[in-house]
Amino acid sequence: MSEISVRQEIMALKAYVPGLSIAEIQDKYNLPQVIKMASNENPLGMPPLAREAVVRHAAGAFRYPQGGNPRLAKALARRHGVDERRVVIGNGSDEIIDLLIRILAVPGTHNIVCFNPCFSIYPIQGRICGIEIRRQPLEKDFSFDFAALLDLVDANTRIVFVTTPDNPSGYCPPRKAVEDLARDLAQKAPDCLLVVDEAYVDFADDEKAASMMADGIMPHNTAFMRTFSKSLGLAGMRVGYGILPDHLADYLWRARLPFSVNILAEEAALAALEDQTFYDATLQAVRTGRKELSDGLTALGCKVWPSQANFLMFGMPEGAPTAAECFENLLARGIIIRPLKSYSLPDLLRVSIGNEQENRAFLAAMAEVLGAKPAKGGAKA
Ligand SMILES: *Cc1c(COP(=O)(O)O)cnc(C)c1O
């Protein structure tokens, strides 16, 4: 019997290998509690107003959502001071990224350009679509060489992806440099879209200084990606959005599956936008925790990269356990962080900023892994 054949691009895909679930880790190491600092989720949980909204609207979930999510699009347009027709909402910003590639790039003809390493969705979705991916290595300090990135662009380049602040390093390029890139790209390749992925930009010390969009600078060739998964506390609800150049949003809406944002996710997102108390507390917790973790890891001898996001990338001191050993060691202590092997950075680790208690537990566990005493006041996990 012959097997049904699939497209070549699909056969070449590696299966996603998920980490152990919280329950599996609890079981394996016999732990009463597990702390997850691996996926850059909100350290304060779900916005209380969004929780209430989900409960309040649960009984309405037998209905289809309203096509085009017009209430949410209106609220987001208001939030960012843009025309409602430029807003596209998706099942996570992952969906918007996927749609942009499918709408703009023709397989076998066009290419997309991004850094290496970068957020894995850009090259993976590109590959699935059969699009050539061109990648510019990051600088040694994980900063961006925009001139070299631009060198990869030709007449067949349809999208250039830039993540700011970057994942997994936390590096945030100067806003002026991104503005210059948009201008130079428009000159060199007028038909190419610049996608600025701002999933983490509101965690920056100064959002306006970090984000063109926050400061109202929106070149005609530039799309901005934002998400409810991080600062707005709804990763599991799957809501993200893009603010796109004028005519593009309409095509994305036409191509999007009609009901990809479900009715409870939409209500939760609307309520999250209203929960200013939660949002302010989140930014405060992340900025404080980022400093605390960065100082704590540095005091333990780790190399910590500067970050404007809700996570830190770090390397182990010389002579210490390897990054892989550290990851396993922390797991046995009930703390999950992110090894960066899949980003081709096997010597580095990424930890999401947690709440106060999680940050303290993480630093105490790191001190144990490194065989050091916690600096001071470090509570035992
Ligand atoms: C988390 C993240 C997103 C958001 O993804 P969602 O699909 O909205 O959950 C987008 N871009 C980057 C770089 C991210 O790290």
mmCIF file of C-alpha atoms and ligand atoms in Angstrom:
data_model
loop_
_atom_site.group_PDB
_atom_site.id
_atom_site.type_symbol
_atom_site.label_atom_id
_atom_site.label_comp_id
_atom_site.label_asym_id
_atom_site.label_seq_id
_atom_site.Cartn_x
_atom_site.Cartn_y
_atom_site.Cartn_z
ATOM 1 C CA MET A 1 0.000 0.000 0.000
ATOM 2 C CA SER A 2 1.512 3.375 -0.903
ATOM 3 C CA GLU A 3 1.340 6.324 1.451
ATOM 4 C CA ILE A 4 -0.441 9.538 0.591
ATOM 5 C CA SER A 5 2.313 11.950 -0.395
ATOM 6 C CA VAL A 6 2.635 15.414 1.109
ATOM 7 C CA ARG A 7 4.331 18.536 -0.213
ATOM 8 C CA GLN A 8 8.129 18.542 -0.072
ATOM 9 C CA GLU A 9 8.210 21.615 2.201
ATOM 10 C CA ILE A 10 6.075 19.738 4.724
ATOM 11 C CA MET A 11 8.148 16.547 4.602
ATOM 12 C CA ALA A 12 11.207 18.636 5.483
ATOM 13 C CA LEU A 13 9.603 19.977 8.695
ATOM 14 C CA LYS A 14 10.897 18.707 12.012
ATOM 15 C CA ALA A 15 8.272 17.661 14.508
ATOM 16 C CA TYR A 16 7.818 20.139 17.346
ATOM 17 C CA VAL A 17 9.193 18.602 20.548
ATOM 18 C CA PRO A 18 7.329 20.046 23.509
ATOM 19 C CA GLY A 19 9.024 20.248 26.907
ATOM 20 C CA LEU A 20 7.670 18.162 29.776
ATOM 21 C CA SER A 21 4.370 19.478 31.038
ATOM 22 C CA ILE A 22 4.123 20.894 34.549
ATOM 23 C CA ALA A 23 2.267 17.738 35.625
ATOM 24 C CA GLU A 24 4.939 15.445 34.160
ATOM 25 C CA ILE A 25 7.713 17.343 35.922
ATOM 26 C CA GLN A 26 5.847 17.232 39.241
ATOM 27 C CA ASP A 27 5.487 13.506 38.798
ATOM 28 C CA LYS A 28 9.026 12.778 37.650
ATOM 29 C CA TYR A 29 10.761 14.723 40.443
ATOM 30 C CA ASN A 30 8.058 14.308 43.056
ATOM 31 C CA LEU A 31 7.537 18.022 43.533
ATOM 32 C CA PRO A 32 4.614 19.742 45.270
ATOM 33 C CA GLN A 33 4.863 22.779 43.005
ATOM 34 C CA VAL A 34 6.453 23.799 39.712
ATOM 35 C CA ILE A 35 7.389 27.309 38.613
ATOM 36 C CA LYS A 36 7.299 28.046 34.890
ATOM 37 C CA MET A 37 9.538 30.837 33.649
ATOM 38 C CA ALA A 38 9.944 29.540 30.106
ATOM 39 C CA SER A 39 7.454 31.196 27.751
ATOM 40 C CA ASN A 40 7.453 34.904 28.649
ATOM 41 C CA GLU A 41 3.894 34.816 29.913
ATOM 42 C CA ASN A 42 2.558 37.533 32.207
ATOM 43 C CA PRO A 43 4.056 37.152 35.727
ATOM 44 C CA LEU A 44 0.808 38.345 37.354
ATOM 45 C CA GLY A 45 -1.474 35.873 35.594
ATOM 46 C CA MET A 46 -4.693 36.862 33.884
ATOM 47 C CA PRO A 47 -6.176 40.371 34.184
ATOM 48 C CA PRO A 48 -9.007 40.160 36.762
ATOM 49 C CA LEU A 49 -11.397 42.052 34.488
ATOM 50 C CA ALA A 50 -10.716 39.579 31.659
ATOM 51 C CA ARG A 51 -11.402 36.642 33.952
ATOM 52 C CA GLU A 52 -14.728 38.133 34.931
ATOM 53 C CA ALA A 53 -15.565 38.785 31.283
ATOM 54 C CA VAL A 54 -14.896 35.167 30.316
ATOM 55 C CA VAL A 55 -17.153 33.914 33.089
ATOM 56 C CA ARG A 56 -19.822 36.477 32.297
ATOM 57 C CA HIS A 57 -19.886 35.554 28.603
ATOM 58 C CA ALA A 58 -19.354 31.803 28.902
ATOM 59 C CA ALA A 59 -23.013 31.021 28.282
ATOM 60 C CA GLY A 60 -22.863 32.873 24.969
ATOM 61 C CA ALA A 61 -20.165 30.638 23.546
ATOM 62 C CA PHE A 62 -22.651 28.547 21.581
ATOM 63 C CA ARG A 63 -22.888 31.530 19.166
ATOM 64 C CA TYR A 64 -20.394 32.225 16.404
ATOM 65 C CA PRO A 65 -18.334 35.360 16.997
ATOM 66 C CA GLN A 66 -19.093 38.482 14.994
ATOM 67 C CA GLY A 67 -17.034 38.302 11.792
ATOM 68 C CA GLY A 68 -14.200 40.804 11.684
ATOM 69 C CA ASN A 69 -14.180 41.374 15.460
ATOM 70 C CA PRO A 70 -15.358 44.989 14.941
ATOM 71 C CA ARG A 71 -15.637 45.932 18.638
ATOM 72 C CA LEU A 72 -12.082 44.838 19.332
ATOM 73 C CA ALA A 73 -10.763 46.462 16.151
ATOM 74 C CA LYS A 74 -12.394 49.737 17.228
ATOM 75 C CA ALA A 75 -10.909 49.509 20.730
ATOM 76 C CA LEU A 76 -7.420 48.818 19.360
ATOM 77 C CA ALA A 77 -7.691 51.655 16.834
ATOM 78 C CA ARG A 78 -8.535 53.972 19.734
ATOM 79 C CA ARG A 79 -5.680 52.632 21.858
ATOM 80 C CA HIS A 80 -3.093 53.317 19.160
ATOM 81 C CA GLY A 81 -4.679 56.368 17.571
ATOM 82 C CA VAL A 82 -4.982 54.803 14.120
ATOM 83 C CA ASP A 83 -7.766 54.301 11.582
ATOM 84 C CA GLU A 84 -9.819 51.220 12.413
ATOM 85 C CA ARG A 85 -9.370 49.945 8.849
ATOM 86 C CA ARG A 86 -5.673 49.380 9.510
ATOM 87 C CA VAL A 87 -6.246 46.909 12.354
ATOM 88 C CA VAL A 88 -6.202 43.139 11.809
ATOM 89 C CA ILE A 89 -6.820 40.742 14.685
ATOM 90 C CA GLY A 90 -5.708 37.118 14.685
ATOM 91 C CA ASN A 91 -5.392 33.924 16.659
ATOM 92 C CA GLY A 92 -2.184 35.258 18.195
ATOM 93 C CA SER A 93 0.101 37.524 16.209
ATOM 94 C CA ASP A 94 1.452 34.233 14.858
ATOM 95 C CA GLU A 95 -1.631 34.113 12.633
ATOM 96 C CA ILE A 96 -1.049 37.623 11.295
ATOM 97 C CA ILE A 97 2.590 36.785 10.503
ATOM 98 C CA ASP A 98 1.504 33.622 8.673
ATOM 99 C CA LEU A 99 -1.173 35.526 6.720
ATOM 100 C CA LEU A 100 1.244 38.255 5.686
ATOM 101 C CA ILE A 101 3.658 35.701 4.231
ATOM 102 C CA ARG A 102 0.867 33.872 2.394
ATOM 103 C CA ILE A 103 -0.667 37.048 1.029
ATOM 104 C CA LEU A 104 2.511 38.745 -0.134
ATOM 105 C CA ALA A 105 4.989 36.060 -1.211
ATOM 106 C CA VAL A 106 4.687 33.743 -4.218
ATOM 107 C CA PRO A 107 6.320 30.322 -3.699
ATOM 108 C CA GLY A 108 9.337 29.733 -5.907
ATOM 109 C CA THR A 109 9.618 33.412 -6.797
ATOM 110 C CA HIS A 110 9.790 35.598 -3.740
ATOM 111 C CA ASN A 111 11.927 35.631 -0.621
ATOM 112 C CA ILE A 112 11.692 36.957 2.920
ATOM 113 C CA VAL A 113 14.544 38.379 4.983
ATOM 114 C CA CYS A 114 15.173 38.102 8.726
ATOM 115 C CA PHE A 115 17.988 37.781 11.262
ATOM 116 C CA ASN A 116 19.518 34.567 12.573
ATOM 117 C CA PRO A 117 18.669 33.649 15.238
ATOM 118 C CA CYS A 118 15.187 35.180 15.359
ATOM 119 C CA PHE A 119 11.635 34.313 16.440
ATOM 120 C CA SER A 120 11.124 30.888 14.832
ATOM 121 C CA ILE A 121 7.657 31.578 13.396
ATOM 122 C CA TYR A 122 9.018 33.773 10.556
ATOM 123 C CA PRO A 123 11.300 31.144 8.961
ATOM 124 C CA ILE A 124 9.033 28.191 9.770
ATOM 125 C CA GLN A 125 5.870 29.690 8.269
ATOM 126 C CA GLY A 126 7.955 30.935 5.341
ATOM 127 C CA ARG A 127 9.272 27.452 4.714
ATOM 128 C CA ILE A 128 5.791 25.917 4.913
ATOM 129 C CA CYS A 129 4.709 28.381 2.232
ATOM 130 C CA GLY A 130 7.663 27.391 0.039
ATOM 131 C CA ILE A 131 9.311 30.808 0.289
ATOM 132 C CA GLU A 132 13.079 31.321 0.227
ATOM 133 C CA ILE A 133 14.337 32.590 3.603
ATOM 134 C CA ARG A 134 17.398 34.863 3.654
ATOM 135 C CA ARG A 135 19.045 35.338 7.013
ATOM 136 C CA GLN A 136 21.588 37.806 8.322
ATOM 137 C CA PRO A 137 23.508 36.603 11.398
ATOM 138 C CA LEU A 138 23.217 38.812 14.476
ATOM 139 C CA GLU A 139 26.311 40.648 15.649
ATOM 140 C CA LYS A 140 28.417 39.043 18.401
ATOM 141 C CA ASP A 141 26.666 41.194 21.034
ATOM 142 C CA PHE A 142 23.236 40.266 19.526
ATOM 143 C CA SER A 143 22.727 43.734 18.072
ATOM 144 C CA PHE A 144 21.435 44.255 14.510
ATOM 145 C CA ASP A 145 23.465 45.143 11.412
ATOM 146 C CA PHE A 146 20.651 46.760 9.398
ATOM 147 C CA ALA A 147 22.973 47.614 6.474
ATOM 148 C CA ALA A 148 23.869 43.934 6.096
ATOM 149 C CA LEU A 149 20.191 42.977 6.438
ATOM 150 C CA LEU A 150 19.324 45.423 3.679
ATOM 151 C CA ASP A 151 22.053 43.902 1.474
ATOM 152 C CA LEU A 152 20.049 40.659 1.424
ATOM 153 C CA VAL A 153 17.028 42.460 -0.022
ATOM 154 C CA ASP A 154 16.426 42.336 -3.770
ATOM 155 C CA ALA A 155 13.518 42.982 -6.129
ATOM 156 C CA ASN A 156 11.927 39.660 -5.090
ATOM 157 C CA THR A 157 11.985 40.338 -1.354
ATOM 158 C CA ARG A 158 8.425 40.770 -0.089
ATOM 159 C CA ILE A 159 8.924 40.994 3.683
ATOM 160 C CA VAL A 160 11.721 41.990 6.058
ATOM 161 C CA PHE A 161 11.119 40.923 9.680
ATOM 162 C CA VAL A 162 12.582 42.785 12.643
ATOM 163 C CA THR A 163 11.759 41.983 16.292
ATOM 164 C CA THR A 164 12.118 44.851 18.732
ATOM 165 C CA PRO A 165 12.923 44.129 21.514
ATOM 166 C CA ASP A 166 14.386 40.923 20.142
ATOM 167 C CA ASN A 167 13.623 37.394 21.257
ATOM 168 C CA PRO A 168 15.633 35.591 22.695
ATOM 169 C CA SER A 169 18.246 38.273 23.552
ATOM 170 C CA GLY A 170 16.065 41.182 24.754
ATOM 171 C CA TYR A 171 18.128 43.569 22.625
ATOM 172 C CA CYS A 172 16.245 46.689 21.521
ATOM 173 C CA PRO A 173 17.650 48.588 18.535
ATOM 174 C CA PRO A 174 17.603 52.409 18.661
ATOM 175 C CA ARG A 175 14.264 53.570 17.261
ATOM 176 C CA LYS A 176 16.021 55.902 14.857
ATOM 177 C CA ALA A 177 17.828 52.921 13.299
ATOM 178 C CA VAL A 178 14.481 51.191 12.611
ATOM 179 C CA GLU A 179 13.122 54.415 11.091
ATOM 180 C CA ASP A 180 16.181 54.616 8.838
ATOM 181 C CA LEU A 181 15.715 50.981 7.839
ATOM 182 C CA ALA A 182 12.106 51.674 6.821
ATOM 183 C CA ARG A 183 13.211 54.644 4.722
ATOM 184 C CA ASP A 184 16.154 52.813 3.086
ATOM 185 C CA LEU A 185 13.983 49.775 2.366
ATOM 186 C CA ALA A 186 11.352 51.956 0.683
ATOM 187 C CA GLN A 187 14.102 53.342 -1.549
ATOM 188 C CA LYS A 188 15.688 50.027 -2.411
ATOM 189 C CA ALA A 189 12.579 47.822 -2.653
ATOM 190 C CA PRO A 190 9.397 49.917 -2.863
ATOM 191 C CA ASP A 191 7.211 46.801 -2.978
ATOM 192 C CA CYS A 192 8.626 45.195 0.173
ATOM 193 C CA LEU A 193 6.895 45.298 3.579
ATOM 194 C CA LEU A 194 8.855 45.910 6.780
ATOM 195 C CA VAL A 195 7.293 43.993 9.680
ATOM 196 C CA VAL A 196 8.250 45.385 13.075
ATOM 197 C CA ASP A 197 7.285 42.821 15.694
ATOM 198 C CA GLU A 198 6.666 44.754 18.914
ATOM 199 C CA ALA A 199 5.437 41.840 21.043
ATOM 200 C CA TYR A 200 7.545 43.054 23.998
ATOM 201 C CA VAL A 201 7.981 46.758 23.334
ATOM 202 C CA ASP A 202 5.768 48.000 26.164
ATOM 203 C CA PHE A 203 8.171 46.402 28.674
ATOM 204 C CA ALA A 204 10.932 48.769 27.542
ATOM 205 C CA ASP A 205 12.061 51.359 30.077
ATOM 206 C CA ASP A 206 10.599 54.022 27.794
ATOM 207 C CA GLU A 207 8.058 52.684 25.310
ATOM 208 C CA LYS A 208 7.952 55.850 23.211
ATOM 209 C CA ALA A 209 11.710 55.885 22.887
ATOM 210 C CA ALA A 210 11.664 52.224 21.799
ATOM 211 C CA SER A 211 8.623 52.087 19.515
ATOM 212 C CA MET A 212 7.958 54.035 16.332
ATOM 213 C CA MET A 213 4.279 53.173 16.581
ATOM 214 C CA ALA A 214 3.976 54.374 20.185
ATOM 215 C CA ASP A 215 5.372 57.693 19.033
ATOM 216 C CA GLY A 216 3.024 57.887 16.051
ATOM 217 C CA ILE A 217 5.683 57.263 13.385
ATOM 218 C CA MET A 218 4.189 54.815 10.901
ATOM 219 C CA PRO A 219 5.864 54.730 7.492
ATOM 220 C CA HIS A 220 3.678 53.592 4.579
ATOM 221 C CA ASN A 221 5.768 50.391 4.050
ATOM 222 C CA THR A 222 5.734 49.269 7.685
ATOM 223 C CA ALA A 223 3.445 46.914 9.625
ATOM 224 C CA PHE A 224 3.495 46.630 13.418
ATOM 225 C CA MET A 225 2.728 43.403 15.296
ATOM 226 C CA ARG A 226 1.403 43.429 18.849
ATOM 227 C CA THR A 227 -0.048 40.715 21.049
ATOM 228 C CA PHE A 228 -2.282 40.100 24.071
ATOM 229 C CA SER A 229 -0.011 37.191 25.076
ATOM 230 C CA LYS A 230 2.595 39.059 27.102
ATOM 231 C CA SER A 231 1.827 42.379 28.826
ATOM 232 C CA LEU A 232 -1.932 41.828 28.551
ATOM 233 C CA GLY A 233 -1.883 38.396 30.184
ATOM 234 C CA LEU A 234 -3.858 36.313 27.671
ATOM 235 C CA ALA A 235 -1.331 33.901 26.052
ATOM 236 C CA GLY A 236 -3.729 30.958 26.295
ATOM 237 C CA MET A 237 -6.609 32.929 24.782
ATOM 238 C CA ARG A 238 -4.665 33.460 21.533
ATOM 239 C CA VAL A 239 -5.225 37.050 20.464
ATOM 240 C CA GLY A 240 -2.741 39.186 18.566
ATOM 241 C CA TYR A 241 -3.043 42.018 16.103
ATOM 242 C CA GLY A 242 -1.298 43.987 13.441
ATOM 243 C CA ILE A 243 -1.490 47.654 12.501
ATOM 244 C CA LEU A 244 -0.943 47.507 8.764
ATOM 245 C CA PRO A 245 -0.433 49.913 5.878
ATOM 246 C CA ASP A 246 -3.747 51.177 4.515
ATOM 247 C CA HIS A 247 -4.926 48.713 1.888
ATOM 248 C CA LEU A 248 -3.267 45.562 3.299
ATOM 249 C CA ALA A 249 -5.524 45.003 6.303
ATOM 250 C CA ASP A 250 -8.544 44.514 4.072
ATOM 251 C CA TYR A 251 -6.840 41.668 2.173
ATOM 252 C CA LEU A 252 -5.810 39.974 5.416
ATOM 253 C CA TRP A 253 -9.394 40.063 6.648
ATOM 254 C CA ARG A 254 -10.534 38.492 3.397
ATOM 255 C CA ALA A 255 -7.955 35.701 3.648
ATOM 256 C CA ARG A 256 -8.312 35.043 7.390
ATOM 257 C CA LEU A 257 -10.458 32.130 8.522
ATOM 258 C CA PRO A 258 -13.694 33.906 9.451
ATOM 259 C CA PHE A 259 -13.838 32.919 13.134
ATOM 260 C CA SER A 260 -10.187 32.448 14.116
ATOM 261 C CA VAL A 261 -10.611 34.696 17.170
ATOM 262 C CA ASN A 262 -13.211 33.021 19.347
ATOM 263 C CA ILE A 263 -15.997 34.785 21.179
ATOM 264 C CA LEU A 264 -14.527 34.420 24.711
ATOM 265 C CA ALA A 265 -11.066 35.482 23.547
ATOM 266 C CA GLU A 266 -12.585 38.632 22.084
ATOM 267 C CA GLU A 267 -14.442 39.441 25.324
ATOM 268 C CA ALA A 268 -11.309 38.746 27.373
ATOM 269 C CA ALA A 269 -9.243 41.001 25.117
ATOM 270 C CA LEU A 270 -11.773 43.842 25.343
ATOM 271 C CA ALA A 271 -11.791 43.569 29.131
ATOM 272 C CA ALA A 272 -7.977 43.351 29.319
ATOM 273 C CA LEU A 273 -7.742 46.678 27.496
ATOM 274 C CA GLU A 274 -9.923 48.185 30.235
ATOM 275 C CA ASP A 275 -7.851 46.736 33.084
ATOM 276 C CA GLN A 276 -5.381 49.584 33.458
ATOM 277 C CA THR A 277 -4.583 48.629 37.058
ATOM 278 C CA PHE A 278 -3.434 45.188 35.989
ATOM 279 C CA TYR A 279 -1.474 46.550 33.047
ATOM 280 C CA ASP A 280 0.349 49.130 35.168
ATOM 281 C CA ALA A 281 1.132 46.508 37.801
ATOM 282 C CA THR A 282 2.490 44.206 35.087
ATOM 283 C CA LEU A 283 4.887 46.778 33.679
ATOM 284 C CA GLN A 284 6.011 47.673 37.200
ATOM 285 C CA ALA A 285 6.551 44.008 38.154
ATOM 286 C CA VAL A 286 8.496 43.258 34.974
ATOM 287 C CA ARG A 287 10.754 46.301 35.172
ATOM 288 C CA THR A 288 11.517 45.712 38.858
ATOM 289 C CA GLY A 289 11.925 41.958 38.431
ATOM 290 C CA ARG A 290 14.161 42.384 35.396
ATOM 291 C CA LYS A 291 16.598 44.485 37.415
ATOM 292 C CA GLU A 292 16.454 42.105 40.353
ATOM 293 C CA LEU A 293 17.103 38.994 38.245
ATOM 294 C CA SER A 294 19.787 40.692 36.201
ATOM 295 C CA ASP A 295 21.612 41.864 39.339
ATOM 296 C CA GLY A 296 21.135 38.485 41.010
ATOM 297 C CA LEU A 297 22.451 36.456 38.071
ATOM 298 C CA THR A 298 25.370 38.838 37.609
ATOM 299 C CA ALA A 299 26.257 38.528 41.298
ATOM 300 C CA LEU A 300 26.343 34.750 40.802
ATOM 301 C CA GLY A 301 28.904 35.178 38.026
ATOM 302 C CA CYS A 302 26.566 34.662 35.057
ATOM 303 C CA LYS A 303 26.831 36.786 31.942
ATOM 304 C CA VAL A 304 23.505 38.571 31.461
ATOM 305 C CA TRP A 305 22.593 40.408 28.272
ATOM 306 C CA PRO A 306 20.808 43.762 28.595
ATOM 307 C CA SER A 307 17.084 43.281 28.002
ATOM 308 C CA GLN A 308 14.128 45.573 27.340
ATOM 309 C CA ALA A 309 11.712 42.627 27.336
ATOM 310 C CA ASN A 310 10.093 40.447 30.035
ATOM 311 C CA PHE A 311 12.913 37.891 29.898
ATOM 312 C CA LEU A 312 16.681 37.722 30.246
ATOM 313 C CA MET A 313 19.218 35.777 28.239
ATOM 314 C CA PHE A 314 22.218 34.571 30.209
ATOM 315 C CA GLY A 315 25.274 32.332 30.097
ATOM 316 C CA MET A 316 26.878 30.284 32.867
ATOM 317 C CA PRO A 317 30.185 31.274 34.511
ATOM 318 C CA GLU A 318 33.341 29.463 33.467
ATOM 319 C CA GLY A 319 33.850 26.164 35.252
ATOM 320 C CA ALA A 320 30.180 26.040 36.279
ATOM 321 C CA PRO A 321 27.683 23.422 35.079
ATOM 322 C CA THR A 322 26.810 23.824 31.390
ATOM 323 C CA ALA A 323 23.641 25.548 30.255
ATOM 324 C CA ALA A 324 22.056 22.153 29.553
ATOM 325 C CA GLU A 325 23.040 20.868 33.012
ATOM 326 C CA CYS A 326 21.720 24.048 34.615
ATOM 327 C CA PHE A 327 18.391 23.614 32.840
ATOM 328 C CA GLU A 328 18.078 19.984 34.047
ATOM 329 C CA ASN A 329 19.197 20.958 37.522
ATOM 330 C CA LEU A 330 16.567 23.657 37.765
ATOM 331 C CA LEU A 331 13.919 21.230 36.498
ATOM 332 C CA ALA A 332 14.742 18.844 39.338
ATOM 333 C CA ARG A 333 14.169 21.820 41.666
ATOM 334 C CA GLY A 334 10.800 22.511 40.072
ATOM 335 C CA ILE A 335 11.754 25.502 37.928
ATOM 336 C CA ILE A 336 11.321 25.485 34.143
ATOM 337 C CA ILE A 337 13.318 27.958 32.086
ATOM 338 C CA ARG A 338 14.121 27.951 28.354
ATOM 339 C CA PRO A 339 17.269 26.343 26.915
ATOM 340 C CA LEU A 340 18.204 28.075 23.653
ATOM 341 C CA LYS A 341 19.457 25.056 21.734
ATOM 342 C CA SER A 342 16.627 25.407 19.209
ATOM 343 C CA TYR A 343 17.891 28.947 18.490
ATOM 344 C CA SER A 344 21.350 27.413 17.851
ATOM 345 C CA LEU A 345 22.573 28.952 21.116
ATOM 346 C CA PRO A 346 23.286 25.795 23.151
ATOM 347 C CA ASP A 347 25.434 27.649 25.713
ATOM 348 C CA LEU A 348 22.742 30.161 26.603
ATOM 349 C CA LEU A 349 19.519 30.140 28.603
ATOM 350 C CA ARG A 350 16.469 32.382 28.724
ATOM 351 C CA VAL A 351 14.429 33.050 31.827
ATOM 352 C CA SER A 352 11.100 34.902 31.872
ATOM 353 C CA ILE A 353 10.638 37.528 34.557
ATOM 354 C CA GLY A 354 8.371 36.015 37.205
ATOM 355 C CA ASN A 355 6.518 37.445 40.167
ATOM 356 C CA GLU A 356 8.468 38.337 43.335
ATOM 357 C CA GLN A 357 8.251 34.887 44.827
ATOM 358 C CA GLU A 358 9.193 33.145 41.573
ATOM 359 C CA ASN A 359 12.172 35.424 41.009
ATOM 360 C CA ARG A 360 13.434 34.771 44.536
ATOM 361 C CA ALA A 361 12.971 31.008 44.140
ATOM 362 C CA PHE A 362 14.796 31.069 40.805
ATOM 363 C CA LEU A 363 17.785 32.979 42.176
ATOM 364 C CA ALA A 364 17.992 30.698 45.213
ATOM 365 C CA ALA A 365 17.908 27.622 42.971
ATOM 366 C CA MET A 366 20.575 29.133 40.690
ATOM 367 C CA ALA A 367 22.769 29.731 43.737
ATOM 368 C CA GLU A 368 22.413 26.050 44.613
ATOM 369 C CA VAL A 369 23.143 24.948 41.049
ATOM 370 C CA LEU A 370 26.272 27.105 41.077
ATOM 371 C CA GLY A 371 27.240 25.857 44.521
ATOM 372 C CA ALA A 372 27.180 29.394 45.871
ATOM 373 C CA LYS A 373 25.334 30.861 48.793
ATOM 374 C CA PRO A 374 22.567 33.273 47.750
ATOM 375 C CA ALA A 375 23.877 36.847 48.059
ATOM 376 C CA LYS A 376 21.510 37.904 50.837
ATOM 377 C CA GLY A 377 17.902 37.440 51.723
ATOM 378 C CA GLY A 378 17.628 34.674 49.141
ATOM 379 C CA ALA A 379 14.850 32.407 50.294
ATOM 380 C CA LYS A 380 15.066 28.691 49.685
ATOM 381 C CA ALA A 381 12.794 27.489 46.877
HETATM 382 C C1 LIG B 1 5.459 35.786 21.970
HETATM 383 C C2 LIG B 1 5.813 36.413 20.681
HETATM 384 C C3 LIG B 1 4.816 36.810 19.795
HETATM 385 C C4 LIG B 1 3.358 36.651 20.126
HETATM 386 O O1 LIG B 1 2.831 35.488 19.698
HETATM 387 P P1 LIG B 1 1.253 35.236 19.865
HETATM 388 O O2 LIG B 1 0.969 34.363 18.699
HETATM 389 O O3 LIG B 1 0.556 36.549 19.782
HETATM 390 O O4 LIG B 1 1.083 34.569 21.176
HETATM 391 C C5 LIG B 1 5.166 37.431 18.616
HETATM 392 N N1 LIG B 1 6.451 37.672 18.319
HETATM 393 C C6 LIG B 1 7.446 37.326 19.149
HETATM 394 C C7 LIG B 1 8.844 37.654 18.809
HETATM 395 C C8 LIG B 1 7.154 36.667 20.346
HETATM 396 O O5 LIG B 1 8.153 36.287 21.150
#
